[in-house]
mmCIF file with all atom_site columns, C-alpha atoms and ligand atoms in Angstrom:
data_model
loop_
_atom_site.group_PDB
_atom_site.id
_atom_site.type_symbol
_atom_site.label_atom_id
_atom_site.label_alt_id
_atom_site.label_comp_id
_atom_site.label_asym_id
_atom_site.label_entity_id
_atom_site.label_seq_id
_atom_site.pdbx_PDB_ins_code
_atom_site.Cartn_x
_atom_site.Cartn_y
_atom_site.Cartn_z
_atom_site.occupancy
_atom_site.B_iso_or_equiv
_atom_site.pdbx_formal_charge
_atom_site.auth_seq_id
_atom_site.auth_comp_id
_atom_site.auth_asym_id
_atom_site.auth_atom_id
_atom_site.pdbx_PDB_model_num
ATOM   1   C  CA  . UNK A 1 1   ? 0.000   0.000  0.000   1.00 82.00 ? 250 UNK A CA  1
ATOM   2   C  CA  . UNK A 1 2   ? 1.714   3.332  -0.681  1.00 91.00 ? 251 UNK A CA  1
ATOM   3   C  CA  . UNK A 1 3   ? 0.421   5.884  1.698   1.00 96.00 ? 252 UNK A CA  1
ATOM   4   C  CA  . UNK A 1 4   ? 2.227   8.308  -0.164  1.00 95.00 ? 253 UNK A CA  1
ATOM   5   C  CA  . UNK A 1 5   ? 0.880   8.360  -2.743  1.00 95.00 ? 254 UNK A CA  1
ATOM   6   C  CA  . UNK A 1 6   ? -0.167  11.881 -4.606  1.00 96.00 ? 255 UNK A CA  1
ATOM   7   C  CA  . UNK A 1 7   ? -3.871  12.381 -5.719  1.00 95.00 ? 256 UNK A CA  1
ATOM   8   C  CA  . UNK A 1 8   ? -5.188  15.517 -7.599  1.00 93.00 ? 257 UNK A CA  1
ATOM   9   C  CA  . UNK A 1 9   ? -6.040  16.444 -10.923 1.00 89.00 ? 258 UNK A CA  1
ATOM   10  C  CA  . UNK A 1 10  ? -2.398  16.144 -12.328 1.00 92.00 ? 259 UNK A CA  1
ATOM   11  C  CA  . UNK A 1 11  ? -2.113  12.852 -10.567 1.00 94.00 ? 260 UNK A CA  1
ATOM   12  C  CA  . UNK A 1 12  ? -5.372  11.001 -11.272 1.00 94.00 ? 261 UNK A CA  1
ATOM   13  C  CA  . UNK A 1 13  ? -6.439  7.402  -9.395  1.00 94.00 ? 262 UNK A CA  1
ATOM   14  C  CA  . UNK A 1 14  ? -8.263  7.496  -12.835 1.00 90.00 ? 263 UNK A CA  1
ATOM   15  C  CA  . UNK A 1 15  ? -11.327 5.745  -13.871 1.00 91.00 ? 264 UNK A CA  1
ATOM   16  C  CA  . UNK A 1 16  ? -10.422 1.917  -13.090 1.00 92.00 ? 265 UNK A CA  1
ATOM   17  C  CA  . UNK A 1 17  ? -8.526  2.370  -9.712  1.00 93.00 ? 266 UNK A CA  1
ATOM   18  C  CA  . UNK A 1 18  ? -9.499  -0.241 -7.385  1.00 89.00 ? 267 UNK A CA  1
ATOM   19  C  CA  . UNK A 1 19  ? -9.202  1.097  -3.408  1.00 93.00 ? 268 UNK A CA  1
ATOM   20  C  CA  . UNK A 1 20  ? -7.289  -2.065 -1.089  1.00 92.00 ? 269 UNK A CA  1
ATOM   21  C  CA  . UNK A 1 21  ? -7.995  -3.250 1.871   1.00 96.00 ? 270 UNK A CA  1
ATOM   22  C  CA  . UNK A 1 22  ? -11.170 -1.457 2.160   1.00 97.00 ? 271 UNK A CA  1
ATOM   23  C  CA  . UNK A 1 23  ? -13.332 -2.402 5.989   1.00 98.00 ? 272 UNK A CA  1
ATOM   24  C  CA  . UNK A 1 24  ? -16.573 -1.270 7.261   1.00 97.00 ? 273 UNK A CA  1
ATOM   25  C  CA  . UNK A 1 25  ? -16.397 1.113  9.562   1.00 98.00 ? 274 UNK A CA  1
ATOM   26  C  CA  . UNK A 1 26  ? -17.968 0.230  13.172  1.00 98.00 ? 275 UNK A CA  1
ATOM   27  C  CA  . UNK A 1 27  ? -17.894 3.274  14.838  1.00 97.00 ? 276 UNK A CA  1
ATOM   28  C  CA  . UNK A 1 28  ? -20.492 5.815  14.201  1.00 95.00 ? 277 UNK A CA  1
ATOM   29  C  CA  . UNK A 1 29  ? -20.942 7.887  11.290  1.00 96.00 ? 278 UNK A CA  1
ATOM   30  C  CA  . UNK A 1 30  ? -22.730 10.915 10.099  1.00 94.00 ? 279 UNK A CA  1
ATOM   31  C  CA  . UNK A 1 31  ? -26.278 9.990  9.813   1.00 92.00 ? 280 UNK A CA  1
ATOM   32  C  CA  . UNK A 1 32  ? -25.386 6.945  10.034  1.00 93.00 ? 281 UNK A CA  1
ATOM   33  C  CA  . UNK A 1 33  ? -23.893 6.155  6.608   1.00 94.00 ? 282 UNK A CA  1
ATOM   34  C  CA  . UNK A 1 34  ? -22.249 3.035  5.503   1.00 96.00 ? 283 UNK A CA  1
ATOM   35  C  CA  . UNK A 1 35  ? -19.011 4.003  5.134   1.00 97.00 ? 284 UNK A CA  1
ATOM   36  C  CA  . UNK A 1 36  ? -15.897 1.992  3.937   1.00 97.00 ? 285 UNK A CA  1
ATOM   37  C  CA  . UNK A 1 37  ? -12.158 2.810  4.606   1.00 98.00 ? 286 UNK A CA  1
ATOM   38  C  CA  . UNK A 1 38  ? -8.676  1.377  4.541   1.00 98.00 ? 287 UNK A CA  1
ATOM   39  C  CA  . UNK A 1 39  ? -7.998  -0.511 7.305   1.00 98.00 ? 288 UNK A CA  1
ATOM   40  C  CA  . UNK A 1 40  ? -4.750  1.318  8.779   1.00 98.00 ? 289 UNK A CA  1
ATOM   41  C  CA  . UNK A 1 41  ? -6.458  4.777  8.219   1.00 98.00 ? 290 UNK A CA  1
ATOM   42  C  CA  . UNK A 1 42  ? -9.385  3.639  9.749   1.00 98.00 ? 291 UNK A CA  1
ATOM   43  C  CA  . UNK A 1 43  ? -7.625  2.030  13.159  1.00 98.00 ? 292 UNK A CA  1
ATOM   44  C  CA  . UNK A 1 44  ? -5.738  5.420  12.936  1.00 98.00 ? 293 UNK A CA  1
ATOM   45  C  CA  . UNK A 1 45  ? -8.523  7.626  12.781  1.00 98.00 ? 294 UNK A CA  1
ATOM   46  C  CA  . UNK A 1 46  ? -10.305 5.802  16.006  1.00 98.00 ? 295 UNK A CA  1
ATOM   47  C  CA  . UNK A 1 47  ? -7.902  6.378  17.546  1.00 98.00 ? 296 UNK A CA  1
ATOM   48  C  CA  . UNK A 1 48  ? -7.188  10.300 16.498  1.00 98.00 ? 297 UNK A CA  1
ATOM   49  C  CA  . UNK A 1 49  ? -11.304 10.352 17.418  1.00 98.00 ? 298 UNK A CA  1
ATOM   50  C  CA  . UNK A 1 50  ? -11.648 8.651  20.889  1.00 98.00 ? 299 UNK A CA  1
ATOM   51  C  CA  . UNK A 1 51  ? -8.672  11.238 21.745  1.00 98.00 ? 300 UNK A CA  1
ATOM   52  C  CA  . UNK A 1 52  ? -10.387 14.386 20.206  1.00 98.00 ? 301 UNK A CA  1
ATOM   53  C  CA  . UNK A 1 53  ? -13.679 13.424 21.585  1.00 98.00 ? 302 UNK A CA  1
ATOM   54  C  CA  . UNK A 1 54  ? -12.003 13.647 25.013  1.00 98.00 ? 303 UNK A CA  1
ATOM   55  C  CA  . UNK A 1 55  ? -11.455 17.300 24.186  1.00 97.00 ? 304 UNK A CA  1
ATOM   56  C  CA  . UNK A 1 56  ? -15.089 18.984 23.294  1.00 96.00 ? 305 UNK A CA  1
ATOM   57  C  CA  . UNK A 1 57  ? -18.689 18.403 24.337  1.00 93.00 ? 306 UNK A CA  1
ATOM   58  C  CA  . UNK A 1 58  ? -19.020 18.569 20.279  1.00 94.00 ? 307 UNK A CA  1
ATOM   59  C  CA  . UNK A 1 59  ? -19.343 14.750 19.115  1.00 96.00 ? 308 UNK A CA  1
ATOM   60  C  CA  . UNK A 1 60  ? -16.625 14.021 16.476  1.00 96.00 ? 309 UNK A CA  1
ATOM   61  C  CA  . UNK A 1 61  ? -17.581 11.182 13.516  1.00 97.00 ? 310 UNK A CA  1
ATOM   62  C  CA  . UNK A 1 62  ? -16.506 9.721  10.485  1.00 97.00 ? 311 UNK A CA  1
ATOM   63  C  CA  . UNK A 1 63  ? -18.620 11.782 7.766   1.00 95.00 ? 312 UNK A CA  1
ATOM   64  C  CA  . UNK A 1 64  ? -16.704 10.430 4.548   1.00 95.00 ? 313 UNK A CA  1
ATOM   65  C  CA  . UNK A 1 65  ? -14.232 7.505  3.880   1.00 96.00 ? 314 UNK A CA  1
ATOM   66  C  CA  . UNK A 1 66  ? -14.041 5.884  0.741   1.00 97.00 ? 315 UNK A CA  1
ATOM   67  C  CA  . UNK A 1 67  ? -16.514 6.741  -2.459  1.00 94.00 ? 316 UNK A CA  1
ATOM   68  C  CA  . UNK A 1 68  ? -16.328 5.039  -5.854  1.00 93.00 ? 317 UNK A CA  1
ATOM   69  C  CA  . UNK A 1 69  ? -15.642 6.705  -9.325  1.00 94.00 ? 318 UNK A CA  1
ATOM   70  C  CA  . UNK A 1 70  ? -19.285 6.239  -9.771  1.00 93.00 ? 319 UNK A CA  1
ATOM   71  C  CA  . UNK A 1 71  ? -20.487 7.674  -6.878  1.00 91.00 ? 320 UNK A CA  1
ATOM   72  C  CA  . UNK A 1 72  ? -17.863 10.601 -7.007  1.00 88.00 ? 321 UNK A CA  1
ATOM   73  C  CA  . UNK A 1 73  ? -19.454 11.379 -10.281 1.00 91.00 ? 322 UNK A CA  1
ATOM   74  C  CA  . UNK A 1 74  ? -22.682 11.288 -9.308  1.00 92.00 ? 323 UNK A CA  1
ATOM   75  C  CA  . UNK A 1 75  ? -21.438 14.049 -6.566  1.00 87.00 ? 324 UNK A CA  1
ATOM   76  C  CA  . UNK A 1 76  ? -19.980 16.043 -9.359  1.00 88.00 ? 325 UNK A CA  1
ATOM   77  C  CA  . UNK A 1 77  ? -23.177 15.718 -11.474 1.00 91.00 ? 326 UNK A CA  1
ATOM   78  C  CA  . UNK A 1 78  ? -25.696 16.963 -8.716  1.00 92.00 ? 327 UNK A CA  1
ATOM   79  C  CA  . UNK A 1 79  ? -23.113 20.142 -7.378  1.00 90.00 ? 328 UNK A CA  1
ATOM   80  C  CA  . UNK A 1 80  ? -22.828 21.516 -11.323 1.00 91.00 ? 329 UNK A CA  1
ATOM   81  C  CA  . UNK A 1 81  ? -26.729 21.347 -11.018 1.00 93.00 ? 330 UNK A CA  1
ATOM   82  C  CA  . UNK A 1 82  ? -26.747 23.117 -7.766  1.00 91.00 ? 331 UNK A CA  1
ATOM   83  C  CA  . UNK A 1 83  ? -23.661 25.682 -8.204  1.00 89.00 ? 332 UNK A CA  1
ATOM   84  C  CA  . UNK A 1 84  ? -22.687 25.403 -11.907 1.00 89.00 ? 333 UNK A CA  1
ATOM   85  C  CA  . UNK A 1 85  ? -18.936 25.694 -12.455 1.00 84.00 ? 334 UNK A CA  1
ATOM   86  C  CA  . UNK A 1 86  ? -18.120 26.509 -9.093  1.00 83.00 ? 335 UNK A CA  1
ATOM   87  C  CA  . UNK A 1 87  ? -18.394 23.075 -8.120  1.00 80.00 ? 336 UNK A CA  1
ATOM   88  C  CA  . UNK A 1 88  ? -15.341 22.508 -9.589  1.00 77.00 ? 337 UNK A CA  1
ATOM   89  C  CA  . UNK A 1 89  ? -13.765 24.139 -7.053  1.00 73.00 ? 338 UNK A CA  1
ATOM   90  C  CA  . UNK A 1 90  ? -15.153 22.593 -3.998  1.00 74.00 ? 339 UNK A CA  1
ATOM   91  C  CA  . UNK A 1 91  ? -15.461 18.694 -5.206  1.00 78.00 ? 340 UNK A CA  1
ATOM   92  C  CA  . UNK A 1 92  ? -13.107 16.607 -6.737  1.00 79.00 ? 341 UNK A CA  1
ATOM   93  C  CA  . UNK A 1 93  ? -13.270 15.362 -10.490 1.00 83.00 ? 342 UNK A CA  1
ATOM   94  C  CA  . UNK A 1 94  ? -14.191 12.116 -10.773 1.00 89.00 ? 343 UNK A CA  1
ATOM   95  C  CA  . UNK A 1 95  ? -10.964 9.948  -10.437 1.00 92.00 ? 344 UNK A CA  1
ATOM   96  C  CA  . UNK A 1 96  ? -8.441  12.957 -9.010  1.00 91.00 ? 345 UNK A CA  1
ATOM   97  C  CA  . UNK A 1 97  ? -10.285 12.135 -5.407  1.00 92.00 ? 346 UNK A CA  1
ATOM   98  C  CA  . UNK A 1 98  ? -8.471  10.988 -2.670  1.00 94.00 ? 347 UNK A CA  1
ATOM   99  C  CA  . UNK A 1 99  ? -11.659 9.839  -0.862  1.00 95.00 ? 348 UNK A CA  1
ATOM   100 C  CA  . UNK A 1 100 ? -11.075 7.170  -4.273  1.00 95.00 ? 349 UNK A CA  1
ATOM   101 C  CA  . UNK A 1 101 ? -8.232  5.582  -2.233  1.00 97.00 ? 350 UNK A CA  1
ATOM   102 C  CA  . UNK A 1 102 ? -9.908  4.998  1.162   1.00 97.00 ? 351 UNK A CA  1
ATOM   103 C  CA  . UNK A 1 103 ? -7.143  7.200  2.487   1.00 98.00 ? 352 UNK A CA  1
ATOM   104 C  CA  . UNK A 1 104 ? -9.435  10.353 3.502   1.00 97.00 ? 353 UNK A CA  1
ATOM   105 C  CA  . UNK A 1 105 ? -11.898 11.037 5.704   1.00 97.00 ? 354 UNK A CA  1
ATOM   106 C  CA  . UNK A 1 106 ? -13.839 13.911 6.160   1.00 96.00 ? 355 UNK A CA  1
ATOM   107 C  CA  . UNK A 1 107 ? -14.968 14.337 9.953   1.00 96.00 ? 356 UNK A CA  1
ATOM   108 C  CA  . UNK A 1 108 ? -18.612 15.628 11.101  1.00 95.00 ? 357 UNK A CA  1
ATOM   109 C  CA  . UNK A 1 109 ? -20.386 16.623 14.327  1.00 95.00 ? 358 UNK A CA  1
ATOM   110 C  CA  . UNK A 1 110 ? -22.776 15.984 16.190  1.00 95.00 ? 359 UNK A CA  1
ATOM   111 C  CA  . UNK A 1 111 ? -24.283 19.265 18.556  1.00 92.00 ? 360 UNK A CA  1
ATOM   112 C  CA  . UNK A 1 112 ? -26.515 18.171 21.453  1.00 91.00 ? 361 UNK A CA  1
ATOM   113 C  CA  . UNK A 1 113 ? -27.060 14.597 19.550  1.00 90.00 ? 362 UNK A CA  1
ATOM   114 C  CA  . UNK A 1 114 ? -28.131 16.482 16.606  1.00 92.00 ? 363 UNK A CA  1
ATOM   115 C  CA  . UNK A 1 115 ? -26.140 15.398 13.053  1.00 93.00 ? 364 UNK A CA  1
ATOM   116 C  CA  . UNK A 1 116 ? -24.689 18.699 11.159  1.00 89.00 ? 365 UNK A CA  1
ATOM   117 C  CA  . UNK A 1 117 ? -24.341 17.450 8.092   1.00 74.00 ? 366 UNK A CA  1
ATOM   118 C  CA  . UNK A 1 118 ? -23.234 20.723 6.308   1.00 69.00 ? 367 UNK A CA  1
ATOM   119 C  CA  . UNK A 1 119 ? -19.481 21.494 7.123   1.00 74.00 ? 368 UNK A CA  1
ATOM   120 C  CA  . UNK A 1 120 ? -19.787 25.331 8.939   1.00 81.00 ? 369 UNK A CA  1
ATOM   121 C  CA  . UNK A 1 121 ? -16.126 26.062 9.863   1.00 86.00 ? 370 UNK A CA  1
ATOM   122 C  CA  . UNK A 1 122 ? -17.063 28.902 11.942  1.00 89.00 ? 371 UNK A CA  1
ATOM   123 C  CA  . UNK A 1 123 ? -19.082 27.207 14.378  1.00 90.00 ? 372 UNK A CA  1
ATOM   124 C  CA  . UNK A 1 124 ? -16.382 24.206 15.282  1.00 94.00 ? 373 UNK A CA  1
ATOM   125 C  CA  . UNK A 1 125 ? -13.016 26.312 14.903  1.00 94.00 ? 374 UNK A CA  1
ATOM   126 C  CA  . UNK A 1 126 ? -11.521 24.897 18.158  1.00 96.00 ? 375 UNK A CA  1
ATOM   127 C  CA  . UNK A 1 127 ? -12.624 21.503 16.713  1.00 96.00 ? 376 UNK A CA  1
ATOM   128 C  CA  . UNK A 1 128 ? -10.273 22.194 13.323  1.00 96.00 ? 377 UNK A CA  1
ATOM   129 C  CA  . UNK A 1 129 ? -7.459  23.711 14.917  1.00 96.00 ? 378 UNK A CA  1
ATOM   130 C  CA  . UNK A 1 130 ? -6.702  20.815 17.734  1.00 98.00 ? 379 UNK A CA  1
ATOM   131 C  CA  . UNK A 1 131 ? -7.396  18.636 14.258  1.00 97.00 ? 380 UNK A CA  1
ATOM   132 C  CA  . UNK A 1 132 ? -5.160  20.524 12.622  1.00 96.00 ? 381 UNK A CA  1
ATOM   133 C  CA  . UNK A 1 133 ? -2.530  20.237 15.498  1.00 97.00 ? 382 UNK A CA  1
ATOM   134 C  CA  . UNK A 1 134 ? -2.973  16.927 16.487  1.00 98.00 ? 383 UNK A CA  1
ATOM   135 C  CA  . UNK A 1 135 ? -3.824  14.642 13.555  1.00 98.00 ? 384 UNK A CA  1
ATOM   136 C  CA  . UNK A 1 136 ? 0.362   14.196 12.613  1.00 98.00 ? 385 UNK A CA  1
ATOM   137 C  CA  . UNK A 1 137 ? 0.480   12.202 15.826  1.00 98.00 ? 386 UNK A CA  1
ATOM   138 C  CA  . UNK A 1 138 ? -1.599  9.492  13.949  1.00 98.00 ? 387 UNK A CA  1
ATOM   139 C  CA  . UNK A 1 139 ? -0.170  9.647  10.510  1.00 98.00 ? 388 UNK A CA  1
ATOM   140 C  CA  . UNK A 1 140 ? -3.105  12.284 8.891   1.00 98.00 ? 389 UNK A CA  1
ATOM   141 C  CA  . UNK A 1 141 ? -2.442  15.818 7.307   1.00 98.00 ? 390 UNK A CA  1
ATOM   142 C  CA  . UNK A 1 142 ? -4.936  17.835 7.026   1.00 97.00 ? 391 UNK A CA  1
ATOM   143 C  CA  . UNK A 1 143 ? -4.659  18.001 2.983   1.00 97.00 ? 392 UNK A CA  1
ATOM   144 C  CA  . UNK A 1 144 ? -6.411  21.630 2.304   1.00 95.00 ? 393 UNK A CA  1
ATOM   145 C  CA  . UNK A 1 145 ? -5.091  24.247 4.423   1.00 95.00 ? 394 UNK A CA  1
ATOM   146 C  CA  . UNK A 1 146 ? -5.914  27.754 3.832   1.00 93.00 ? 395 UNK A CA  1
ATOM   147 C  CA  . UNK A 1 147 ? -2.658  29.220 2.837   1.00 94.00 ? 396 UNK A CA  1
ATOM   148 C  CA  . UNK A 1 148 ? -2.127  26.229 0.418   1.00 95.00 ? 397 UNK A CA  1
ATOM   149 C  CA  . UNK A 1 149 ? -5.181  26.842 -2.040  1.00 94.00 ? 398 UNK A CA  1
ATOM   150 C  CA  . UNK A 1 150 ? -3.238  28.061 -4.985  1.00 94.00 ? 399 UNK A CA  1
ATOM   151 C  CA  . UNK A 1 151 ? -0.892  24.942 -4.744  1.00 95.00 ? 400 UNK A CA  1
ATOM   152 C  CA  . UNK A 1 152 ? -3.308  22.152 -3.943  1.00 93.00 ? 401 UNK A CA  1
ATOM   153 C  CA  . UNK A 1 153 ? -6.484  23.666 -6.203  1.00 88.00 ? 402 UNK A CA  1
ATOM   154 C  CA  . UNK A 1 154 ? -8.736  23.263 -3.183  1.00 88.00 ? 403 UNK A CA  1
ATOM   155 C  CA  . UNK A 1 155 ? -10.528 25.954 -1.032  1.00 88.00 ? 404 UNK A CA  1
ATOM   156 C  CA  . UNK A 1 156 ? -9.591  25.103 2.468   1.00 91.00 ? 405 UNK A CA  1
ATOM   157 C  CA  . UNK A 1 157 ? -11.246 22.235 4.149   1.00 93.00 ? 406 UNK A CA  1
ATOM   158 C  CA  . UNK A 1 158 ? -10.517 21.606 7.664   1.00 95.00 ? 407 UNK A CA  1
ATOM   159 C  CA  . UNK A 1 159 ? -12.444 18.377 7.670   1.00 95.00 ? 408 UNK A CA  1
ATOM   160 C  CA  . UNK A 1 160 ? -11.130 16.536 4.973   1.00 96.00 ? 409 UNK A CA  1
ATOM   161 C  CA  . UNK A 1 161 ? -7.237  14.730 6.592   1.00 97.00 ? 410 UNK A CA  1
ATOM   162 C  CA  . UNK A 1 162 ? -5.370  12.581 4.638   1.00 98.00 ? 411 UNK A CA  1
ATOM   163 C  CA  . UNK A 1 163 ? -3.757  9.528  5.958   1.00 98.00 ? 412 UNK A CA  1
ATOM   164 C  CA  . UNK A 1 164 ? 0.191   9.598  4.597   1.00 98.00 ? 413 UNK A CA  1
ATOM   165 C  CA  . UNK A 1 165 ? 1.598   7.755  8.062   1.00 97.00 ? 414 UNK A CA  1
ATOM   166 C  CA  . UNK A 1 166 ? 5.047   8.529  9.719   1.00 96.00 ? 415 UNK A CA  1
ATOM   167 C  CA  . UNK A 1 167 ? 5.804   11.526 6.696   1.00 96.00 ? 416 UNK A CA  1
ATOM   168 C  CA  . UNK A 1 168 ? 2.735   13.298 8.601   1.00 98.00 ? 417 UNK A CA  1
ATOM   169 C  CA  . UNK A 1 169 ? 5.116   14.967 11.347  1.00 98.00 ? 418 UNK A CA  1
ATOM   170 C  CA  . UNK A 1 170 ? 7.454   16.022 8.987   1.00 97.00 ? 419 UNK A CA  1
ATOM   171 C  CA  . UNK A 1 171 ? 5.059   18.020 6.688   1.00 97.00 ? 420 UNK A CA  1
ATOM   172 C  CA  . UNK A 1 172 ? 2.900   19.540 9.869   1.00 97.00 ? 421 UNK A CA  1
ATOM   173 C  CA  . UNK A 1 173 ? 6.707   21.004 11.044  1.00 97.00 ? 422 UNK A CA  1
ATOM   174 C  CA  . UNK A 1 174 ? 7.459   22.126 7.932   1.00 96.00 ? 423 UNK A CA  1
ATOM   175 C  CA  . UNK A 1 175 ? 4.042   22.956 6.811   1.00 96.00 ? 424 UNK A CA  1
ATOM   176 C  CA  . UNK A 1 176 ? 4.190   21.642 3.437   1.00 97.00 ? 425 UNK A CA  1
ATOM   177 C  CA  . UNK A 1 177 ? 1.298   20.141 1.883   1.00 97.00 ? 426 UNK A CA  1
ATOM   178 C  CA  . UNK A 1 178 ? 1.570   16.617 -0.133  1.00 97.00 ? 427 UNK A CA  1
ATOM   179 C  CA  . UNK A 1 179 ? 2.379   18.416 -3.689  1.00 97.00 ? 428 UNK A CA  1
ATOM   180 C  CA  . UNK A 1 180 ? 5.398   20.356 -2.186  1.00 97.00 ? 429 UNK A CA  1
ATOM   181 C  CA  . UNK A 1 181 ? 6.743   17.260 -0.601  1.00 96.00 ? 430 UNK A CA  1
ATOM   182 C  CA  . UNK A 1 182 ? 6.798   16.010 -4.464  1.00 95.00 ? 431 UNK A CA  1
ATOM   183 C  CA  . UNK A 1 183 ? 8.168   19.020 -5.820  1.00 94.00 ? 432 UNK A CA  1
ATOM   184 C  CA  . UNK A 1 184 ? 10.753  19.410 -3.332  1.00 91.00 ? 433 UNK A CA  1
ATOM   185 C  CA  . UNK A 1 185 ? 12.165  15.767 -2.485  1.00 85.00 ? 434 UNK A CA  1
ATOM   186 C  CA  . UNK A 1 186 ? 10.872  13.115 -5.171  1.00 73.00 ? 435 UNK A CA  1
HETATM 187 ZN ZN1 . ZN  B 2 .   ? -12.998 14.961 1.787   1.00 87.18 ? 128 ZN  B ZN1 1
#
C-alpha cells in the first residue's frame, strides 16, 4: 500500500482504480452512513477520534471515507446542477479524489445529539485547529489548508485529513502540503 501516494487532478487514481484493503467502519458515522475505509487509516482515525472526543462536548464522527468513481461522479453531477462551475472548485473530479483511495476522511459533528451534516467552519473552529494540530500524531495531514489553495487547487477544508503515516510529522513542522513534498524531495 503506498500511503504516499499523490492524488489531484495532475495525478489522477483514474477511472479503473481499485481502493485495497477497504473495511466497514464500526464506529459511528454521520447519519449513520455506511461508510468503507482502509484498514490502517481507519484504526488510525479511532484512535485520532476517541482522543479528540475527550477534548469537546461537540461529538466528532466519520462523515466520509471511501466513495467510488461512480459515486464521485454522481457528486460532481448533482453540485454543477446546484452551483454550476463553481463546483469545480469545492469537489473533486471524478478519479483525481483521494476519498477514491480509502485514504481520507472527512470528519462531522454531532451538537446536542443532533447530526450537522453541512461542514460550517465557523461554528467548530476549536474543533479544526486541535485537528489541525494533532492529527500528525496518527499519521493524517490535514490536505487543504488555507494558505495552500493556490498549490493544492482546493478551497480550504478543515475536515477533509489525509492519511500519509510517519511523513505526517514532517510536513505539519514544515508545513508543506503533499504536492510540495513532491516538488521538493521526489
Ligand atoms: Zn474529503
Amino acid at each position: 500500500m503506498n500511503y504516499l501516494r499523490l492524488i489531484n487532478k495532475e495525478n489522477p487514481l483514474g477511472k479503473n482504480y481499485e481502493a485495497k484493503n477497504l473495511v466497514k467502519v464500526k464506529i459511528k458515522t454521520g447519519g449513520n452512513k455506511i461508510i468503507y475505509l482502509e484498514k490502517k487509516t481507519y484504526k488510525q482515525v479511532k484512535k485520532l477520534l476517541k482522543e479528540m472526543n475527550k477534548h469537546f462536548d461537540t461529538e466528532i464522527v466519520i462523515d466520509s471515507g471511501y466513495r467510488s468513481y461512480n459515486y464521485q461522479l454522481n457528486l460532481m453531477r448533482d453540485l454543477i446542477k446546484e452551483k454550476g462551475t463553481k463546483a469545480f472548485k469545492s469537489l473533486a473530479y471524478p478519479g483525481t479524489s483521494e476519498h477514491q483511495s480509502g485514504l481520507a476522511v472527512d470528519i462531522g459533528f454531532y451538537k446536542d445529539d443532533n447530526y450537522v451534516p453541512k461542514f460550517k467552519v465557523d461554528d467548530f473552529l476549536d474543533e479544526f485547529e486541535w485537528l489541525r494540530k494533532n492529527a500528525y500524531k496518527y499519521g493524517f495531514i490535514v490536505r487543504y489548508e488555507k494558505d495552500k489553495e493556490s498549490i493544492t487547487g482546493y478551497i480550504y477544508e478543515p475536515w477533509h485529513i489525509r492519511y500519509v503515516g510517519r511523513l505526517a510529522q514532517f510536513l505539519y513542522e514544515n508545513n508543506l502540503c503533499l504536492e510540495e513534498y513532491y516538488d521538493f524531495f521526489e
